Short mmCIF file of C-alpha atoms and ligand atoms in Angstrom, two decimals:
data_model
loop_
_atom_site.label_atom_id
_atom_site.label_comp_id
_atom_site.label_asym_id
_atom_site.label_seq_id
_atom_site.Cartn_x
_atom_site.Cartn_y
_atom_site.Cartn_z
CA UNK E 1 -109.84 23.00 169.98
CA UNK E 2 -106.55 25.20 169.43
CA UNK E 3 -104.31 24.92 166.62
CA UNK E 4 -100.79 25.40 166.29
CA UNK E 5 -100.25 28.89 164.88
CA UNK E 6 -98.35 28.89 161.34
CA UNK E 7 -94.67 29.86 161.68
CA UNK E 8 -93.37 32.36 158.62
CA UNK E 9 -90.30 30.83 157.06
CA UNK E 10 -87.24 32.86 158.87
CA UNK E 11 -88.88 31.38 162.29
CA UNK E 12 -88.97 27.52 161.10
CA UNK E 13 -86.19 25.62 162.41
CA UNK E 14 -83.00 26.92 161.35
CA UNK E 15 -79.90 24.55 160.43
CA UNK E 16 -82.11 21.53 160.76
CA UNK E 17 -82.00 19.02 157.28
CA UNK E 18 -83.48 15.30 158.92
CA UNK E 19 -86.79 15.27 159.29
CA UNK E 20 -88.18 15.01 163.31
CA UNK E 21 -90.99 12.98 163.85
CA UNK E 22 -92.88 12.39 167.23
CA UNK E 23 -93.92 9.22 169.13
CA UNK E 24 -95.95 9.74 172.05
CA UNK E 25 -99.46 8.39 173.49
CA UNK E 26 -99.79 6.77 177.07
CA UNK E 27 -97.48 4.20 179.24
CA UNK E 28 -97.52 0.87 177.44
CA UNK E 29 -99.29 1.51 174.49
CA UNK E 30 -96.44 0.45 172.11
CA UNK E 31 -94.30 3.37 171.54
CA UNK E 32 -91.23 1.20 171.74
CA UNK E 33 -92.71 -1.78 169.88
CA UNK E 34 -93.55 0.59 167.22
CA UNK E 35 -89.94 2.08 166.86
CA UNK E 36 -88.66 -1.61 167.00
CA UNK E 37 -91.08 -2.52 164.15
CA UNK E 38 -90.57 0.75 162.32
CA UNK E 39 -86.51 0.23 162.21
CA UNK E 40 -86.55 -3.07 159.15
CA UNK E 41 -88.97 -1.09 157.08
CA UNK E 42 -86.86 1.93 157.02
CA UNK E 43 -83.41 0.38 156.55
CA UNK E 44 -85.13 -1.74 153.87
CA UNK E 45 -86.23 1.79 152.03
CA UNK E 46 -82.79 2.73 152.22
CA UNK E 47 -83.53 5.77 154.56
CA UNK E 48 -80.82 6.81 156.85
CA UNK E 49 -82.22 7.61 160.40
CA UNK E 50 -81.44 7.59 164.24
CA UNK E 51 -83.84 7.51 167.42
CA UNK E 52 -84.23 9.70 170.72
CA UNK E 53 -85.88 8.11 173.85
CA UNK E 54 -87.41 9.84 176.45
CA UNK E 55 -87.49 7.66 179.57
CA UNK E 56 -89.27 8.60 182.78
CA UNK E 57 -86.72 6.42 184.58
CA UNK E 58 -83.42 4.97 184.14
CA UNK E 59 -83.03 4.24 180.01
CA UNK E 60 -84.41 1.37 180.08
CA UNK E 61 -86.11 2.26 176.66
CA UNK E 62 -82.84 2.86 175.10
CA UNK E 63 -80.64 0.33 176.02
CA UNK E 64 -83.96 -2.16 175.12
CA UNK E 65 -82.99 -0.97 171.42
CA UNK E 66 -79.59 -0.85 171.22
CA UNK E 67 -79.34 -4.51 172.58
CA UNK E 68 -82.28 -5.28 170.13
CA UNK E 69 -79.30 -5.65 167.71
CA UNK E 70 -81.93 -4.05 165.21
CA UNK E 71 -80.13 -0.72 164.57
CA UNK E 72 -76.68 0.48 165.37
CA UNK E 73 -76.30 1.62 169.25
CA UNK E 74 -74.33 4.79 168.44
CA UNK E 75 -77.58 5.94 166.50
CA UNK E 76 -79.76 5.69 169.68
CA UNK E 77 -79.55 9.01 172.46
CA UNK E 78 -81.48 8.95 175.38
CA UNK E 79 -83.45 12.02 177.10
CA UNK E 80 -84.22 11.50 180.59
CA UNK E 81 -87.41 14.00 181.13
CA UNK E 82 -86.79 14.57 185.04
CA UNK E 83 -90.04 13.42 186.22
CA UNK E 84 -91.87 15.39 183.59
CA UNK E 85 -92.68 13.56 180.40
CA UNK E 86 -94.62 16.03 179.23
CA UNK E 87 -92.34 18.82 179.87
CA UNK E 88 -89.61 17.49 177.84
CA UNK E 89 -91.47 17.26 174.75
CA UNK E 90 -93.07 20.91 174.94
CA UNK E 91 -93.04 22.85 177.62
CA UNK E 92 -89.16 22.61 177.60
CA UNK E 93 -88.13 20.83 174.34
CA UNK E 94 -84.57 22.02 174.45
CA UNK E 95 -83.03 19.03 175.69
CA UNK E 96 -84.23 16.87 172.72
CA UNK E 97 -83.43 19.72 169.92
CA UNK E 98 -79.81 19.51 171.13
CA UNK E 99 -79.94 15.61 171.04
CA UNK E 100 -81.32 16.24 167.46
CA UNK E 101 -78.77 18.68 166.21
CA UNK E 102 -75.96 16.19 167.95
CA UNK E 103 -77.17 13.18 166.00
CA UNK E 104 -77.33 15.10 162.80
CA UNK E 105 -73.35 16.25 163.32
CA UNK E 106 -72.20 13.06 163.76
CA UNK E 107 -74.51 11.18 160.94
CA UNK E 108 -74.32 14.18 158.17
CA UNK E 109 -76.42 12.14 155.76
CA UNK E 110 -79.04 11.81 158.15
CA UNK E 111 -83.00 12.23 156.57
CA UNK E 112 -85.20 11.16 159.96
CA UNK E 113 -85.26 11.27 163.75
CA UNK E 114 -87.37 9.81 165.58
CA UNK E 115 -88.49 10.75 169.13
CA UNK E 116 -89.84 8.73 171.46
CA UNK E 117 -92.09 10.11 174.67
CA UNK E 118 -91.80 8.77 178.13
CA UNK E 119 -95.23 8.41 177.98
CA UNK E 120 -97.38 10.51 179.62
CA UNK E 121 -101.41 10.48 179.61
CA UNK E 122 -104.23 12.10 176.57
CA UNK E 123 -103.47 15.46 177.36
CA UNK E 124 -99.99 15.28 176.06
CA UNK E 125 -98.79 16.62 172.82
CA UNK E 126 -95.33 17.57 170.62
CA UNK E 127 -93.74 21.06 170.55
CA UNK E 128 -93.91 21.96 166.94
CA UNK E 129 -90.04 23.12 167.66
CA UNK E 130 -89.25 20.00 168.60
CA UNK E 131 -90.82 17.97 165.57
CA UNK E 132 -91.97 18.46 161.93
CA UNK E 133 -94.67 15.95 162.37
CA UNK E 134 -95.93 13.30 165.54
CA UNK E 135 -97.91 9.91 165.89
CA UNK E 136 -99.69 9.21 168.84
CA UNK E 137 -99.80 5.58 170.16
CA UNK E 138 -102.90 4.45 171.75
CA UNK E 139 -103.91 0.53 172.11
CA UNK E 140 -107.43 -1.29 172.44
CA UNK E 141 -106.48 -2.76 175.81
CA UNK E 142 -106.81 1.07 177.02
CA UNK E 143 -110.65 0.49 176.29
CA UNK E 144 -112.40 1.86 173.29
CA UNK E 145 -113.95 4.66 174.68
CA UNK E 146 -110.42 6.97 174.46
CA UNK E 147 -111.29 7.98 171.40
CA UNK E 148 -114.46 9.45 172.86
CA UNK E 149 -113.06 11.10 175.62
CA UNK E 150 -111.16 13.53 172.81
CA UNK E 151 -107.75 13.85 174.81
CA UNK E 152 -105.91 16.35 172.54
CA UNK E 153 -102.62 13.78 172.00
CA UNK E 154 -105.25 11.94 169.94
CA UNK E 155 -106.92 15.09 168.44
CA UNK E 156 -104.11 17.11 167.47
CA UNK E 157 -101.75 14.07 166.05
CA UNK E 158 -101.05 14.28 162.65
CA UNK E 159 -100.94 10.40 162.70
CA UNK E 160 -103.30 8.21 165.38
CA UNK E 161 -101.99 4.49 165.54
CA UNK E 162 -104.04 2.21 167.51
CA UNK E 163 -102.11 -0.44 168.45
CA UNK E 164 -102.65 -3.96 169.47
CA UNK E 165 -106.09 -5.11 167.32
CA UNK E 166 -104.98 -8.31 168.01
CA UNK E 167 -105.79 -7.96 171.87
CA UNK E 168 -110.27 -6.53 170.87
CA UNK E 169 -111.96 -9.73 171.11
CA UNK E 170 -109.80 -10.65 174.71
CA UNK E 171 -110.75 -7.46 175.97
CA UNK E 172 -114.57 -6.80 174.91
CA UNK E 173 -113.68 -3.78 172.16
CA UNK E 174 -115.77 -3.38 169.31
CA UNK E 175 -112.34 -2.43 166.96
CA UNK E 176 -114.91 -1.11 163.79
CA UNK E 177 -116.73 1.14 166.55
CA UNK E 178 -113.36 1.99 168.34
CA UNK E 179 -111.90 2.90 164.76
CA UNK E 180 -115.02 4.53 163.36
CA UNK E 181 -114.94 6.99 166.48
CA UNK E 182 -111.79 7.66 166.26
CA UNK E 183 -111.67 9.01 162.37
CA UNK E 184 -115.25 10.93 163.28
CA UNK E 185 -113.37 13.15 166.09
CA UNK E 186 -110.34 13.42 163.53
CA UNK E 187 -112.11 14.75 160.96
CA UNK E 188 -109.49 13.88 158.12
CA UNK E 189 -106.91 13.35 159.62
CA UNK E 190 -105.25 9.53 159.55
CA UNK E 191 -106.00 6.91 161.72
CA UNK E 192 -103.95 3.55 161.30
CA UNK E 193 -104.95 0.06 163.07
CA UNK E 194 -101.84 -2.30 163.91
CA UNK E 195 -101.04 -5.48 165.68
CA UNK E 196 -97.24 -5.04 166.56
CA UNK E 197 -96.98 -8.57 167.30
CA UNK E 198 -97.21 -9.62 163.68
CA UNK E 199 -96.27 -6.21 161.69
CA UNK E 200 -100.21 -5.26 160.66
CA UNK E 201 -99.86 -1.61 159.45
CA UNK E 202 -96.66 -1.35 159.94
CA UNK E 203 -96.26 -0.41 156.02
CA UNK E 204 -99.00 2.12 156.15
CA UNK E 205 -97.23 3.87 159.12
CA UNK E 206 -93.78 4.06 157.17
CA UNK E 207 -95.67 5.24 154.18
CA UNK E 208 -97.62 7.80 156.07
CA UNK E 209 -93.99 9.21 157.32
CA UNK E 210 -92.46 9.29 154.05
CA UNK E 211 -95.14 10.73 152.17
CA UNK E 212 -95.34 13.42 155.20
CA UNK E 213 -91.76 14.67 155.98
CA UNK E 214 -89.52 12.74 153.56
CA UNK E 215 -91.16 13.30 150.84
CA UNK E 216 -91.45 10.15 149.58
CA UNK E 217 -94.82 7.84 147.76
CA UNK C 1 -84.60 48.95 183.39
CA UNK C 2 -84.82 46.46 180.18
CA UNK C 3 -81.93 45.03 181.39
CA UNK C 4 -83.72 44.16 184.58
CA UNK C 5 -86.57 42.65 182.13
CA UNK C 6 -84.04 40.69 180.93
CA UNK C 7 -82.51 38.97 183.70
CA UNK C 8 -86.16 38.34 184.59
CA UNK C 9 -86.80 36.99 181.32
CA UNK C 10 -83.48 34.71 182.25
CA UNK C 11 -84.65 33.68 185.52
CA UNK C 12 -87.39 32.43 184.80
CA UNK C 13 -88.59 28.72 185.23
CA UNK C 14 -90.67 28.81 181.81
CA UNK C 15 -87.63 29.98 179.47
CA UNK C 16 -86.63 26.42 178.27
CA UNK C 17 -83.06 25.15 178.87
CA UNK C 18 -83.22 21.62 179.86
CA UNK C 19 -82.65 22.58 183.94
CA UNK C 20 -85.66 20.46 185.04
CA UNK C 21 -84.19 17.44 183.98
CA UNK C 22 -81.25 18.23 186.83
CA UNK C 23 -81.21 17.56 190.21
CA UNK C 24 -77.38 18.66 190.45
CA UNK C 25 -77.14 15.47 193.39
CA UNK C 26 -80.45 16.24 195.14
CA UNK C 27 -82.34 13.24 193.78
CA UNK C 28 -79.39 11.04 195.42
CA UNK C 29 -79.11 12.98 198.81
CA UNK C 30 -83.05 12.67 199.29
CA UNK C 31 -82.32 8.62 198.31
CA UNK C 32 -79.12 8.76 201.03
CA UNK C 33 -80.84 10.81 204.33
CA UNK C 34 -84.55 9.01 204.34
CA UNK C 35 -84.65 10.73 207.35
CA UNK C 36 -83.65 14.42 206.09
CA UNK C 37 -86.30 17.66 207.46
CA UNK C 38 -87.02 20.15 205.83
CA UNK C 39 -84.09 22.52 208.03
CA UNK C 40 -81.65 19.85 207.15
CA UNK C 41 -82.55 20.27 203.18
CA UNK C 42 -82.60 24.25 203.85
CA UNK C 43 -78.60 24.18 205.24
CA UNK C 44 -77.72 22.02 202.32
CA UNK C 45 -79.22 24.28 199.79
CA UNK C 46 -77.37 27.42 201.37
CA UNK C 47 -74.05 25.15 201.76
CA UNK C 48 -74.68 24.18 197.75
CA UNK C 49 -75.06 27.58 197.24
CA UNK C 50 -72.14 29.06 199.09
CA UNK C 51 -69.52 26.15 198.96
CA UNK C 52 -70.29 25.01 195.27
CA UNK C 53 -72.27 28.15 193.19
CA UNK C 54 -70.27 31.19 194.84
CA UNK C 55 -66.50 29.77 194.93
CA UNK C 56 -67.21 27.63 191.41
CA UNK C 57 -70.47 27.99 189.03
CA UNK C 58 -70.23 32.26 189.78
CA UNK C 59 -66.65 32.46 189.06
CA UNK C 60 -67.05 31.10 185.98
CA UNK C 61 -69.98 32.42 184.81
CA UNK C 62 -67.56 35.77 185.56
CA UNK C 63 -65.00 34.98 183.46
CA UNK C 64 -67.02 33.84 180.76
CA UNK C 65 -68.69 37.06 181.20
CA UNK C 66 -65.78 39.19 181.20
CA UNK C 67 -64.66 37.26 177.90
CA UNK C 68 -66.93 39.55 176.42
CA UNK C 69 -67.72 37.22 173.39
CA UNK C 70 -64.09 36.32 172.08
CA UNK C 71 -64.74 32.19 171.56
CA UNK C 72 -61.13 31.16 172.58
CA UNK C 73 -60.94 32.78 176.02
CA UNK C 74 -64.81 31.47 176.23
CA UNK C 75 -63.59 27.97 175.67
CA UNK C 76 -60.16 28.25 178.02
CA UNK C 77 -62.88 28.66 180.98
CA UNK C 78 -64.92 25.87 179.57
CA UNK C 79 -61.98 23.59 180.13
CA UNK C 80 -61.42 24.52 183.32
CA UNK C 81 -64.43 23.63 184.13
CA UNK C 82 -64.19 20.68 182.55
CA UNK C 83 -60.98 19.93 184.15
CA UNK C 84 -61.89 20.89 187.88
CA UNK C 85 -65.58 18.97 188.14
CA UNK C 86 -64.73 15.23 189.53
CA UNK C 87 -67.60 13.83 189.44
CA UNK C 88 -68.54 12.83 186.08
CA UNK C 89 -73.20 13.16 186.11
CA UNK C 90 -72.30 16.25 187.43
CA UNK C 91 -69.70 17.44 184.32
CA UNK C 92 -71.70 15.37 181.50
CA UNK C 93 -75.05 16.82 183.18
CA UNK C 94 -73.58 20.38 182.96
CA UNK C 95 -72.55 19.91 179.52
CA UNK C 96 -76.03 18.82 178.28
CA UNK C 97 -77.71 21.29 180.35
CA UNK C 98 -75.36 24.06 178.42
CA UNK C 99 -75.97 22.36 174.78
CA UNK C 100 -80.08 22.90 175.60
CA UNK C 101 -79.16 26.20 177.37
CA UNK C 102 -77.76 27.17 173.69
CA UNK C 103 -80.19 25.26 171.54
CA UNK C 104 -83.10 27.60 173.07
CA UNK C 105 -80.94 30.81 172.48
CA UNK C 106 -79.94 29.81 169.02
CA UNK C 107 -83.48 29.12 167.90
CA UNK C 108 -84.09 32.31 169.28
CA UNK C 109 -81.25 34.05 166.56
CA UNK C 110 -78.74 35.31 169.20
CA UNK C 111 -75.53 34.91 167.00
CA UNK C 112 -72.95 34.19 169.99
CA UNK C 113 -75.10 31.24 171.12
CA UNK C 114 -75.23 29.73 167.22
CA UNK C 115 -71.72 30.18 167.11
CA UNK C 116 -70.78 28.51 170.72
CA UNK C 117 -73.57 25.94 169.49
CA UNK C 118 -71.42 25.04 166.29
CA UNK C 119 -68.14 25.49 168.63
CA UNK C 120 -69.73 22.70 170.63
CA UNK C 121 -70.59 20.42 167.96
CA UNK C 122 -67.66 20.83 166.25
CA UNK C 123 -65.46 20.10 169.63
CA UNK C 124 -63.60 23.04 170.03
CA UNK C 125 -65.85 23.92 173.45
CA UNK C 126 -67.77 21.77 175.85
CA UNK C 127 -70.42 23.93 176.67
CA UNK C 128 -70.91 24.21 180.40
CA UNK C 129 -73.66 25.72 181.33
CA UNK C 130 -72.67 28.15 184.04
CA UNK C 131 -70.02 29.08 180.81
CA UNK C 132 -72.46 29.42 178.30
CA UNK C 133 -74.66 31.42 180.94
CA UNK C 134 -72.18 33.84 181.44
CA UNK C 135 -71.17 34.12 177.70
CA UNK C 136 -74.93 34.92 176.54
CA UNK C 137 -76.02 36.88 179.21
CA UNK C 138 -73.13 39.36 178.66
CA UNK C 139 -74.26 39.34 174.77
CA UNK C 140 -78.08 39.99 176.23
CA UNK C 141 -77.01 43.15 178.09
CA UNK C 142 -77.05 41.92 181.47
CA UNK C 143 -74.61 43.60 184.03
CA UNK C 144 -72.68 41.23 186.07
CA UNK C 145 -74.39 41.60 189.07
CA UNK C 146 -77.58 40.41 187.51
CA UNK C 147 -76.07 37.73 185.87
CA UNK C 148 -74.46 36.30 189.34
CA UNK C 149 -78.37 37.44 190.64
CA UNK C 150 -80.18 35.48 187.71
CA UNK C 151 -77.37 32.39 187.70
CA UNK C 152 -77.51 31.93 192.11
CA UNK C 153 -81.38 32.10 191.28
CA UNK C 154 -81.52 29.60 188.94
CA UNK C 155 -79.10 27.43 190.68
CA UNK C 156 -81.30 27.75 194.32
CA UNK C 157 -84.71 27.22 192.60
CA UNK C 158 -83.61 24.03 189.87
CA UNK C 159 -82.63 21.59 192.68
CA UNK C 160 -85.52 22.92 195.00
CA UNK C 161 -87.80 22.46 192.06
CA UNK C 162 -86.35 19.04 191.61
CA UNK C 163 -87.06 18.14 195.36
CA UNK C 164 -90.52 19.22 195.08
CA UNK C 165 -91.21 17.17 191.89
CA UNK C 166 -89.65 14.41 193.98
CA UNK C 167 -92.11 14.61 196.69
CA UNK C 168 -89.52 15.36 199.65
CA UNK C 169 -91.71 18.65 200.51
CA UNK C 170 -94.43 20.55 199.01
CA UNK C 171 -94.34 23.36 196.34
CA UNK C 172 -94.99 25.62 199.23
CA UNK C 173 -92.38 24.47 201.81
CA UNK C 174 -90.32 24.35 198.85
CA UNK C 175 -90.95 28.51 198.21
CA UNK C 176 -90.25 29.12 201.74
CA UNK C 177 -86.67 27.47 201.31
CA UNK C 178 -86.38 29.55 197.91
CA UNK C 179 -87.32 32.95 199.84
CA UNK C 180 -85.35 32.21 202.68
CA UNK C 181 -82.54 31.78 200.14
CA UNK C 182 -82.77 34.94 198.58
CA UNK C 183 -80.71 37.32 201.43
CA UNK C 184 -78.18 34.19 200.76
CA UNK C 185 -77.43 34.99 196.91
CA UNK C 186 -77.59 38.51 197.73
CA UNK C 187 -75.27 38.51 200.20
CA UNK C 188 -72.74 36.11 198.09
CA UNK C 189 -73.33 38.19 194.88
CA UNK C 190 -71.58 40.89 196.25
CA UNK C 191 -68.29 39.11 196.92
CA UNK C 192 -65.70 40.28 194.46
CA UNK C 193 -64.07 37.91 191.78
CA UNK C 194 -60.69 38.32 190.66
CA UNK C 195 -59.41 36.94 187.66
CA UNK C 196 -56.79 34.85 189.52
CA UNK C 197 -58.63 33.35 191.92
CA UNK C 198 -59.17 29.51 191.40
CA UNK C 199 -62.59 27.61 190.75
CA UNK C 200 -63.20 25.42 193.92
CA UNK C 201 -66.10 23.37 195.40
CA UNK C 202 -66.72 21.50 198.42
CA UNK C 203 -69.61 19.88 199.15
CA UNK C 204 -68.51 16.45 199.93
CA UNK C 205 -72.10 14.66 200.83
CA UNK C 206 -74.22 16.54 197.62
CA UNK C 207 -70.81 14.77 195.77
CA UNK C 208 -70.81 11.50 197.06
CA UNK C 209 -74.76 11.86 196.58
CA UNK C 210 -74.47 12.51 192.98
CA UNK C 211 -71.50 9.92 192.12
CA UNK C 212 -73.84 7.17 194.50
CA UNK C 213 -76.86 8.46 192.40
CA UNK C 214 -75.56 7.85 188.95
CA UNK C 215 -75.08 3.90 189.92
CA UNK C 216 -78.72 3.80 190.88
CA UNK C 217 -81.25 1.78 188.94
CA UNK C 218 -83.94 3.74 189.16
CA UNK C 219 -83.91 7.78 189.11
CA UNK C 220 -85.57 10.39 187.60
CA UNK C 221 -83.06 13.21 187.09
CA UNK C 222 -80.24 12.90 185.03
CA UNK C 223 -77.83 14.33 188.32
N1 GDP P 301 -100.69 -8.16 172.00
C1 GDP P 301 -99.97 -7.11 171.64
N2 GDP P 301 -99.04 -6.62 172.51
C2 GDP P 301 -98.32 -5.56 172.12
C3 GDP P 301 -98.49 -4.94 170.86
N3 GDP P 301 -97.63 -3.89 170.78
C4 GDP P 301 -96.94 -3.84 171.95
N4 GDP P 301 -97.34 -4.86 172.75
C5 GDP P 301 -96.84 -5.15 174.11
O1 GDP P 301 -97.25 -4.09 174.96
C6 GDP P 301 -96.27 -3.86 175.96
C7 GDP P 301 -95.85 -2.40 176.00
O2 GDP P 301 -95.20 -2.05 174.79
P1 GDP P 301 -94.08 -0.94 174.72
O3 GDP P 301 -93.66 -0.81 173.31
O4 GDP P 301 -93.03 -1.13 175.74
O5 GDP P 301 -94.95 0.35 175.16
P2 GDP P 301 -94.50 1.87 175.36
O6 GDP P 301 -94.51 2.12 176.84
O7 GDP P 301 -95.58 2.67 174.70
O8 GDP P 301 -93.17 2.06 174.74
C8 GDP P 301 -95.11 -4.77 175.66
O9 GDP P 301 -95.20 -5.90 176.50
C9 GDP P 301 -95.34 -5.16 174.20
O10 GDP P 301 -94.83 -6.42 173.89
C10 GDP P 301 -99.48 -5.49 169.96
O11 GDP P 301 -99.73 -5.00 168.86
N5 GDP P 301 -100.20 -6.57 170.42
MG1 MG P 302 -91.39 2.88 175.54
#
């Protein structure tokens, strides 16, 4: 599996102070619902932050939360990735680093950004110029062999969620086998269970952020 | 020759600066003619190219060329721009397209761009991105007829590119247009610019495409 290459200082982001953090996995997995469960926990912490959607179509995703009422509208931009999810997060990240850099003008105390993916399918992964440091979404209804099938979204991830353990027994996953596969193909690297219906893990993600980019235990 | 290299370098689809997200009112003309062929999409790419990118997105590029880096005559063409585009996904999708245009060069170190960057942030330039081509590409060494070469280039291939990805032809039928193009840009490259000539565009449907497009529910382009 490749790695991302190490970047000497002068070449790290220049001029950029919030954190950017990543949000991607496939259509439906609960990209969205995580954002909208993420948003309480990180006002409550007192850290100051703003969102960027990626919608295949229309902004659907954005306008879903700025009406949520959850977060104020002005702090939510919206991408749209032409047709090409993927491109819009990597290949051609530009679009999304001047969406960052116009958020953190007009909110100067800003610490995190978040970025949301259109959604896209297990091949799909983050530009390391776009963030500092990326979740991927995945959910048990997808079926529990995705871990197996070692997509590198779900290798390469510095954070795997996967969402909806509330759905396993209504769709005939084995969630300690799903999860157990899942860490053995990650190695060490995190792997987080959560039911976005009723906020399980939702702490552990936050604190996984904050301890990763902000800073913060 | 480097300077050939780097109008290469320029043209090319990989160098990131948000175009793929623009359909520059080709998403919405595909939507309007159901029944369009592939000759009828050919004339409207050369009548985009001479009616809209030769008379308007050239001449500015020029100017902003010929500014030869001074930020205040940069930002006088910028507002022309600005002031002369009607239709608003068209002048909002420029803009963005020249903010990611920048963000890619100023990652990259090239001082102008970080300065038109901060000029854009800070409000004192919109940052069109025929401008902002112009501007940088004079910084990068390019002469002007390359720029005009790289700029019609890039103009031709984003909204056939964007028709491809739409599914209105295939990536080959879509090279053939692009090829047959080329004598096209050529040919309208060579035209002279004065300083005093005005920017003007007319290409009424691709217009009334874009402004139709932008009420749409569902599209995948920004333009
Ligand atoms: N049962 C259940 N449904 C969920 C959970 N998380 C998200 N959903 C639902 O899954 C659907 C897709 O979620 P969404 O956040 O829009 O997915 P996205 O495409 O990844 O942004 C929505 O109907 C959500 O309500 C969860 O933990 N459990
Ligand atoms: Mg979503």
């Amino acid at each position: 599996m490749f790695h991302a290459l190490r970047v000497s200082d002068n070449e790290a982001r220049d001029g950029a102070s919030a954190a950017r953090v990543g949000i991607g996995g496939p259509v439906g997995s609960g990209k969205t619902a995580l954002i909208e469960a993420l948003i309480p926990v990180l006002q409550r912490r007192n850290i100051d932050f703003a969102v960027v959607t990626n919608d295949l179509v229309t902004k659907e995703d954005a306008e879903r939360l700025r009406r949520s009422g959850l977060i104020d509208p002005a702090r939510v931009s919206a991408v749209e990735a032409g047709a090409c999810p993927h491109t819009v997060i990597r290949e051609d990240p530009t679009l999304n680093i001047a969406a960052g850099d116009e958020l953190e003008a007009r909110f100067p105390g800003l610490e995190l950004i978040l970025f949301e993916s259109g959604g896209d399918n297990l091949a799909s992964t983050f530009s390391l110029d776009l963030v500092d440091w990326w979740i991927f979404v995945i959910d048990v209804a997808g079926g529990d062999d995705i871990p197996r099938k070692r997509g590198p979204g779900l290798l390469r991830c510095d954070l795997l969620v996967v969402n909806k353990v509330d759905l396993a027994p209504h769709v005939g996953v084995d969630l300690d086998r799903m999860l157990a596969d899942a860490r053995q193909v990650r190695g060490t690297k995190p792997v987080i269970p959560t039911n976005l219906k009723s906020g399980v893990g939702v702490e552990a993600v936050v604190d996984a952020i904050s301890a990763a980019v902000l800073f913060r235990v | 020759m480097l300077r050939v290299l780097q109008a290469i370098w320029q043209a090319d689809g990989a160098f990131p600066s948000g175009a793929f997200a623009f359909s520059y009112g080709i998403e919405g003309a595909l939507a309007l003619r159901r029944d369009m062929t592939l000759g009828d999409f050919e004339a409207l790419v050369a009548a985009m190219l001479k009616r809209r990118w030769a008379s308007y997105d050239r001449v500015a590029l020029l100017w902003s060329y010929r500014a030869g880096g001074d930020l205040e005559a940069i930002a006088a063409v910028d507002r022309e721009v600005e002031a002369s585009t009607l239709i608003e996904t068209l002048r909002t999708g420029s803009r963005r397209n020249g903010g990611a245009y920048l963000a890619s060069h100023a990652r990259l170190g090239q001082p102008l761009a970080i300065a038109l960057r901060d000029d854009v942030q800070a409000g004192n330039c919109l940052g069109h991105i025929a401008v902002m081509q112009g501007a940088v590409w004079s910084e990068l060494g390019l002469d002007e007829a390359l720029a005009q070469l790289c700029s019609g280039y890039t103009a031709a291939s984003g909204v056939i590119t964007a028709a491809i990805r739409l599914g209105a032809m295939g990536a080959l039928q879509g090279q053939g247009v692009l090829q047959r193009c080329l004598p096209l840009i050529e040919q309208l490259a060579a035209q002279e610019v004065p300083d005093d000539v005005e920017l003007s565009s007319f290409v009424p449907f691709l217009d009334i495409a874009a402004a139709r497009h932008a009420q749409a529910d569902l599209r995948l382009f920004a333009n």
